[in-house]
Amino acid sequence: MEVASAMLLVFFIALHLHTGQASPASLKVGLKEKPSMLVFGDSTVDPGNNNKLRTSAKANFAPYGMNFYGGQPTGRFCDGRLATDILADKLGIAKSIPAYLDKNLTLEEARSGVSFASASSGYDESTATTSKVLPFSKQIEYLRHYKLHLRKMVGPLEAEKMLNTAIFIVSAGSNDLMKIAISKQSTNVSIPNYKSYLITSMVKYIKDMHILGGRRFALVGVPPVGCLPIVRTLSGADKCVDALNDLADSFNSQLIAQLGVLKKSLGVKTAYLDVFTVMSEAAKYPEKFGLIESSKGCCGTGMIEVGESCKGQSTCKDPSKYMFWDAVHPTEKMYQIIINNVTMGLFRDILN
């Protein structure tokens, strides 16, 4: 099926956004020593940093946040918690991971961890600058600031220890892949070359984080972007768009390979969080995960609303039965499902 023209429209409507991960967690997991959590990436892990930016890529209005603590919108592109919030709670780190740019951020919250992520960002710096959000270079600059604050707060030795034991979570890539898939017919950019460029960029950022003290890295794979309701709507497809899912799958394979290289070359612990598989399965067999709807979102018609176009819209009666909250992002329930499916691998690879 030809999807290029439909994808061009997707680009203008949803460049700022991304897909995510999640899943239900009931039991707290005990850790011998509670680590902090430091988060980088895009809208799947941005708890509200974009609220402080002059960008249209925001979600700090209803109905976003209707199932978050207090029922208030925070800037999260979800009805409730993001996957990182759920994971932090499950590990006993914190009830949620706050935005680094939140003016109400407390010292205690900062010690447990923060998110530097910015909706619409990606491994490609131009992906972020086009949308006027935080590129990875800026997110890492804020990590440097964070480290300086930690040193003043707890001393240099303790600050270094906290960074060495912290869980660094990186979730990005979908916005980049969507961009290149959309623009391919009007540029001379080779998709294989661009994927290699993204992987090279990712490696550089991990090395930058390593220099600043990072020793435990969990990288989130790209989800099946061809299953996003907005993609299915604008491509006229009655099922997931295979061409885009194949692109995401091949990118994930390269990501996994590079994680193995980084593990050996830097002597760090790495984990690959496979959201592609669980989300693909949920898209095909929603009932297997206790869902009833996987083809459209809960906000508005569920076919095209996201960000500003979701503002003030009516919602479905029970988001916990939906895979997607808006036409791009998962519900808290879907994020819970993902976390339940990746936690074991996280423990095996970086928390043992």
PDB file of N, CA, C and O in Angstrom, residues 157-201:
ATOM      1  N   LEU A 157      31.120  13.056  46.239  1.00  0.00           N
ATOM      2  CA  LEU A 157      31.234  11.593  46.257  1.00  0.00           C
ATOM      3  C   LEU A 157      29.858  10.932  46.206  1.00  0.00           C
ATOM      4  O   LEU A 157      29.638   9.980  45.455  1.00  0.00           O
ATOM      5  N   GLU A 158      28.932  11.440  47.011  1.00  0.00           N
ATOM      6  CA  GLU A 158      27.590  10.872  47.036  1.00  0.00           C
ATOM      7  C   GLU A 158      26.869  11.139  45.712  1.00  0.00           C
ATOM      8  O   GLU A 158      26.131  10.291  45.209  1.00  0.00           O
ATOM      9  N   ALA A 159      27.113  12.316  45.129  1.00  0.00           N
ATOM     10  CA  ALA A 159      26.486  12.648  43.847  1.00  0.00           C
ATOM     11  C   ALA A 159      26.947  11.685  42.763  1.00  0.00           C
ATOM     12  O   ALA A 159      26.145  11.206  41.952  1.00  0.00           O
ATOM     13  N   GLU A 160      28.233  11.386  42.757  1.00  0.00           N
ATOM     14  CA  GLU A 160      28.774  10.457  41.767  1.00  0.00           C
ATOM     15  C   GLU A 160      28.183   9.066  41.957  1.00  0.00           C
ATOM     16  O   GLU A 160      27.825   8.374  40.990  1.00  0.00           O
ATOM     17  N   LYS A 161      28.058   8.651  43.209  1.00  0.00           N
ATOM     18  CA  LYS A 161      27.478   7.343  43.511  1.00  0.00           C
ATOM     19  C   LYS A 161      26.028   7.273  43.039  1.00  0.00           C
ATOM     20  O   LYS A 161      25.591   6.266  42.469  1.00  0.00           O
ATOM     21  N   MET A 162      25.285   8.352  43.266  1.00  0.00           N
ATOM     22  CA  MET A 162      23.874   8.375  42.856  1.00  0.00           C
ATOM     23  C   MET A 162      23.734   8.263  41.348  1.00  0.00           C
ATOM     24  O   MET A 162      22.855   7.569  40.839  1.00  0.00           O
ATOM     25  N   LEU A 163      24.612   8.932  40.614  1.00  0.00           N
ATOM     26  CA  LEU A 163      24.558   8.853  39.159  1.00  0.00           C
ATOM     27  C   LEU A 163      25.005   7.478  38.669  1.00  0.00           C
ATOM     28  O   LEU A 163      24.448   6.946  37.705  1.00  0.00           O
ATOM     29  N   ASN A 164      26.001   6.894  39.335  1.00  0.00           N
ATOM     30  CA  ASN A 164      26.485   5.570  38.939  1.00  0.00           C
ATOM     31  C   ASN A 164      25.427   4.491  39.121  1.00  0.00           C
ATOM     32  O   ASN A 164      25.401   3.505  38.381  1.00  0.00           O
ATOM     33  N   THR A 165      24.559   4.664  40.110  1.00  0.00           N
ATOM     34  CA  THR A 165      23.533   3.652  40.387  1.00  0.00           C
ATOM     35  C   THR A 165      22.180   4.002  39.770  1.00  0.00           C
ATOM     36  O   THR A 165      21.255   3.184  39.795  1.00  0.00           O
ATOM     37  N   ALA A 166      22.049   5.195  39.227  1.00  0.00           N
ATOM     38  CA  ALA A 166      20.778   5.633  38.643  1.00  0.00           C
ATOM     39  C   ALA A 166      20.409   4.786  37.424  1.00  0.00           C
ATOM     40  O   ALA A 166      21.268   4.272  36.714  1.00  0.00           O
ATOM     41  N   ILE A 167      19.106   4.666  37.190  1.00  0.00           N
ATOM     42  CA  ILE A 167      18.609   4.016  35.986  1.00  0.00           C
ATOM     43  C   ILE A 167      18.384   5.114  34.947  1.00  0.00           C
ATOM     44  O   ILE A 167      17.534   5.988  35.131  1.00  0.00           O
ATOM     45  N   PHE A 168      19.161   5.102  33.882  1.00  0.00           N
ATOM     46  CA  PHE A 168      19.007   6.057  32.789  1.00  0.00           C
ATOM     47  C   PHE A 168      18.059   5.436  31.758  1.00  0.00           C
ATOM     48  O   PHE A 168      18.372   4.401  31.171  1.00  0.00           O
ATOM     49  N   ILE A 169      16.912   6.048  31.575  1.00  0.00           N
ATOM     50  CA  ILE A 169      15.938   5.541  30.610  1.00  0.00           C
ATOM     51  C   ILE A 169      15.858   6.484  29.418  1.00  0.00           C
ATOM     52  O   ILE A 169      15.712   7.696  29.580  1.00  0.00           O
ATOM     53  N   VAL A 170      15.978   5.919  28.224  1.00  0.00           N
ATOM     54  CA  VAL A 170      15.949   6.701  26.990  1.00  0.00           C
ATOM     55  C   VAL A 170      14.839   6.163  26.089  1.00  0.00           C
ATOM     56  O   VAL A 170      14.818   4.986  25.758  1.00  0.00           O
ATOM     57  N   SER A 171      13.910   7.040  25.709  1.00  0.00           N
ATOM     58  CA  SER A 171      12.794   6.636  24.851  1.00  0.00           C
ATOM     59  C   SER A 171      12.637   7.666  23.732  1.00  0.00           C
ATOM     60  O   SER A 171      12.125   8.767  23.957  1.00  0.00           O
ATOM     61  N   ALA A 172      13.091   7.310  22.543  1.00  0.00           N
ATOM     62  CA  ALA A 172      13.041   8.229  21.405  1.00  0.00           C
ATOM     63  C   ALA A 172      13.139   7.447  20.098  1.00  0.00           C
ATOM     64  O   ALA A 172      13.300   6.232  20.104  1.00  0.00           O
ATOM     65  N   GLY A 173      13.044   8.173  18.990  1.00  0.00           N
ATOM     66  CA  GLY A 173      13.233   7.566  17.679  1.00  0.00           C
ATOM     67  C   GLY A 173      12.018   7.584  16.774  1.00  0.00           C
ATOM     68  O   GLY A 173      12.140   7.642  15.554  1.00  0.00           O
ATOM     69  N   SER A 174      10.810   7.523  17.359  1.00  0.00           N
ATOM     70  CA  SER A 174       9.608   7.461  16.520  1.00  0.00           C
ATOM     71  C   SER A 174       9.411   8.722  15.693  1.00  0.00           C
ATOM     72  O   SER A 174       9.066   8.653  14.513  1.00  0.00           O
ATOM     73  N   ASN A 175       9.616   9.886  16.333  1.00  0.00           N
ATOM     74  CA  ASN A 175       9.444  11.143  15.592  1.00  0.00           C
ATOM     75  C   ASN A 175      10.425  11.228  14.425  1.00  0.00           C
ATOM     76  O   ASN A 175      10.083  11.704  13.342  1.00  0.00           O
ATOM     77  N   ASP A 176      11.646  10.750  14.643  1.00  0.00           N
ATOM     78  CA  ASP A 176      12.665  10.761  13.587  1.00  0.00           C
ATOM     79  C   ASP A 176      12.244   9.872  12.421  1.00  0.00           C
ATOM     80  O   ASP A 176      12.332  10.272  11.253  1.00  0.00           O
ATOM     81  N   LEU A 177      11.811   8.655  12.741  1.00  0.00           N
ATOM     82  CA  LEU A 177      11.436   7.712  11.685  1.00  0.00           C
ATOM     83  C   LEU A 177      10.210   8.180  10.916  1.00  0.00           C
ATOM     84  O   LEU A 177      10.137   8.020   9.698  1.00  0.00           O
ATOM     85  N   MET A 178       9.255   8.768  11.622  1.00  0.00           N
ATOM     86  CA  MET A 178       8.076   9.301  10.952  1.00  0.00           C
ATOM     87  C   MET A 178       8.485  10.402   9.979  1.00  0.00           C
ATOM     88  O   MET A 178       7.998  10.476   8.858  1.00  0.00           O
ATOM     89  N   LYS A 179       9.412  11.240  10.416  1.00  0.00           N
ATOM     90  CA  LYS A 179       9.850  12.361   9.592  1.00  0.00           C
ATOM     91  C   LYS A 179      10.487  11.877   8.299  1.00  0.00           C
ATOM     92  O   LYS A 179      10.162  12.373   7.205  1.00  0.00           O
ATOM     93  N   ILE A 180      11.366  10.900   8.398  1.00  0.00           N
ATOM     94  CA  ILE A 180      12.065  10.444   7.190  1.00  0.00           C
ATOM     95  C   ILE A 180      11.127   9.656   6.281  1.00  0.00           C
ATOM     96  O   ILE A 180      11.219   9.732   5.052  1.00  0.00           O
ATOM     97  N   ALA A 181      10.179   8.927   6.856  1.00  0.00           N
ATOM     98  CA  ALA A 181       9.220   8.181   6.041  1.00  0.00           C
ATOM     99  C   ALA A 181       8.343   9.141   5.247  1.00  0.00           C
ATOM    100  O   ALA A 181       7.997   8.886   4.092  1.00  0.00           O
ATOM    101  N   ILE A 182       8.023  10.261   5.872  1.00  0.00           N
ATOM    102  CA  ILE A 182       7.169  11.257   5.235  1.00  0.00           C
ATOM    103  C   ILE A 182       7.906  11.997   4.129  1.00  0.00           C
ATOM    104  O   ILE A 182       7.374  12.241   3.047  1.00  0.00           O
ATOM    105  N   SER A 183       9.150  12.363   4.390  1.00  0.00           N
ATOM    106  CA  SER A 183       9.881  13.257   3.475  1.00  0.00           C
ATOM    107  C   SER A 183      10.667  12.530   2.397  1.00  0.00           C
ATOM    108  O   SER A 183      11.265  13.159   1.536  1.00  0.00           O
ATOM    109  N   LYS A 184      10.650  11.215   2.413  1.00  0.00           N
ATOM    110  CA  LYS A 184      11.513  10.457   1.512  1.00  0.00           C
ATOM    111  C   LYS A 184      11.354  10.842   0.040  1.00  0.00           C
ATOM    112  O   LYS A 184      12.326  10.965  -0.691  1.00  0.00           O
ATOM    113  N   GLN A 185      10.109  11.060  -0.404  1.00  0.00           N
ATOM    114  CA  GLN A 185       9.902  11.336  -1.822  1.00  0.00           C
ATOM    115  C   GLN A 185      10.384  12.716  -2.235  1.00  0.00           C
ATOM    116  O   GLN A 185      10.562  12.994  -3.411  1.00  0.00           O
ATOM    117  N   SER A 186      10.579  13.621  -1.262  1.00  0.00           N
ATOM    118  CA  SER A 186      10.998  14.978  -1.601  1.00  0.00           C
ATOM    119  C   SER A 186      12.447  15.268  -1.239  1.00  0.00           C
ATOM    120  O   SER A 186      12.915  16.386  -1.345  1.00  0.00           O
ATOM    121  N   THR A 187      13.169  14.253  -0.779  1.00  0.00           N
ATOM    122  CA  THR A 187      14.574  14.439  -0.419  1.00  0.00           C
ATOM    123  C   THR A 187      15.405  13.310  -1.007  1.00  0.00           C
ATOM    124  O   THR A 187      14.888  12.330  -1.523  1.00  0.00           O
ATOM    125  N   ASN A 188      16.705  13.481  -0.917  1.00  0.00           N
ATOM    126  CA  ASN A 188      17.620  12.446  -1.392  1.00  0.00           C
ATOM    127  C   ASN A 188      18.156  11.601  -0.234  1.00  0.00           C
ATOM    128  O   ASN A 188      19.123  10.874  -0.385  1.00  0.00           O
ATOM    129  N   VAL A 189      17.537  11.752   0.937  1.00  0.00           N
ATOM    130  CA  VAL A 189      17.995  11.030   2.115  1.00  0.00           C
ATOM    131  C   VAL A 189      17.665   9.542   2.000  1.00  0.00           C
ATOM    132  O   VAL A 189      16.527   9.169   1.714  1.00  0.00           O
ATOM    133  N   SER A 190      18.659   8.710   2.212  1.00  0.00           N
ATOM    134  CA  SER A 190      18.466   7.268   2.199  1.00  0.00           C
ATOM    135  C   SER A 190      17.971   6.818   3.571  1.00  0.00           C
ATOM    136  O   SER A 190      18.564   7.185   4.588  1.00  0.00           O
ATOM    137  N   ILE A 191      16.895   6.055   3.605  1.00  0.00           N
ATOM    138  CA  ILE A 191      16.375   5.587   4.884  1.00  0.00           C
ATOM    139  C   ILE A 191      17.397   4.737   5.642  1.00  0.00           C
ATOM    140  O   ILE A 191      17.600   4.941   6.839  1.00  0.00           O
ATOM    141  N   PRO A 192      18.093   3.794   4.986  1.00  0.00           N
ATOM    142  CA  PRO A 192      19.129   3.043   5.712  1.00  0.00           C
ATOM    143  C   PRO A 192      20.210   3.955   6.283  1.00  0.00           C
ATOM    144  O   PRO A 192      20.653   3.768   7.422  1.00  0.00           O
ATOM    145  N   ASN A 193      20.642   4.948   5.505  1.00  0.00           N
ATOM    146  CA  ASN A 193      21.663   5.874   5.992  1.00  0.00           C
ATOM    147  C   ASN A 193      21.150   6.705   7.160  1.00  0.00           C
ATOM    148  O   ASN A 193      21.874   6.986   8.114  1.00  0.00           O
ATOM    149  N   TYR A 194      19.883   7.101   7.090  1.00  0.00           N
ATOM    150  CA  TYR A 194      19.311   7.915   8.166  1.00  0.00           C
ATOM    151  C   TYR A 194      19.181   7.100   9.442  1.00  0.00           C
ATOM    152  O   TYR A 194      19.452   7.600  10.543  1.00  0.00           O
ATOM    153  N   LYS A 195      18.773   5.842   9.311  1.00  0.00           N
ATOM    154  CA  LYS A 195      18.691   4.993  10.501  1.00  0.00           C
ATOM    155  C   LYS A 195      20.068   4.840  11.138  1.00  0.00           C
ATOM    156  O   LYS A 195      20.200   4.888  12.366  1.00  0.00           O
ATOM    157  N   SER A 196      21.096   4.681  10.318  1.00  0.00           N
ATOM    158  CA  SER A 196      22.457   4.571  10.834  1.00  0.00           C
ATOM    159  C   SER A 196      22.869   5.857  11.537  1.00  0.00           C
ATOM    160  O   SER A 196      23.544   5.830  12.578  1.00  0.00           O
ATOM    161  N   TYR A 197      22.459   6.994  10.969  1.00  0.00           N
ATOM    162  CA  TYR A 197      22.755   8.293  11.582  1.00  0.00           C
ATOM    163  C   TYR A 197      22.090   8.395  12.952  1.00  0.00           C
ATOM    164  O   TYR A 197      22.694   8.882  13.922  1.00  0.00           O
ATOM    165  N   LEU A 198      20.842   7.934  13.045  1.00  0.00           N
ATOM    166  CA  LEU A 198      20.139   7.980  14.327  1.00  0.00           C
ATOM    167  C   LEU A 198      20.835   7.105  15.367  1.00  0.00           C
ATOM    168  O   LEU A 198      20.986   7.504  16.532  1.00  0.00           O
ATOM    169  N   ILE A 199      21.252   5.930  14.957  1.00  0.00           N
ATOM    170  CA  ILE A 199      21.942   5.024  15.877  1.00  0.00           C
ATOM    171  C   ILE A 199      23.264   5.634  16.327  1.00  0.00           C
ATOM    172  O   ILE A 199      23.625   5.586  17.511  1.00  0.00           O
ATOM    173  N   THR A 200      23.994   6.232  15.392  1.00  0.00           N
ATOM    174  CA  THR A 200      25.261   6.891  15.731  1.00  0.00           C
ATOM    175  C   THR A 200      25.019   8.017  16.730  1.00  0.00           C
ATOM    176  O   THR A 200      25.797   8.203  17.678  1.00  0.00           O
ATOM    177  N   SER A 201      23.947   8.770  16.530  1.00  0.00           N
ATOM    178  CA  SER A 201      23.603   9.859  17.446  1.00  0.00           C
ATOM    179  C   SER A 201      23.267   9.307  18.820  1.00  0.00           C
ATOM    180  O   SER A 201      23.701   9.844  19.851  1.00  0.00           O
TER     181      SER A 201
END
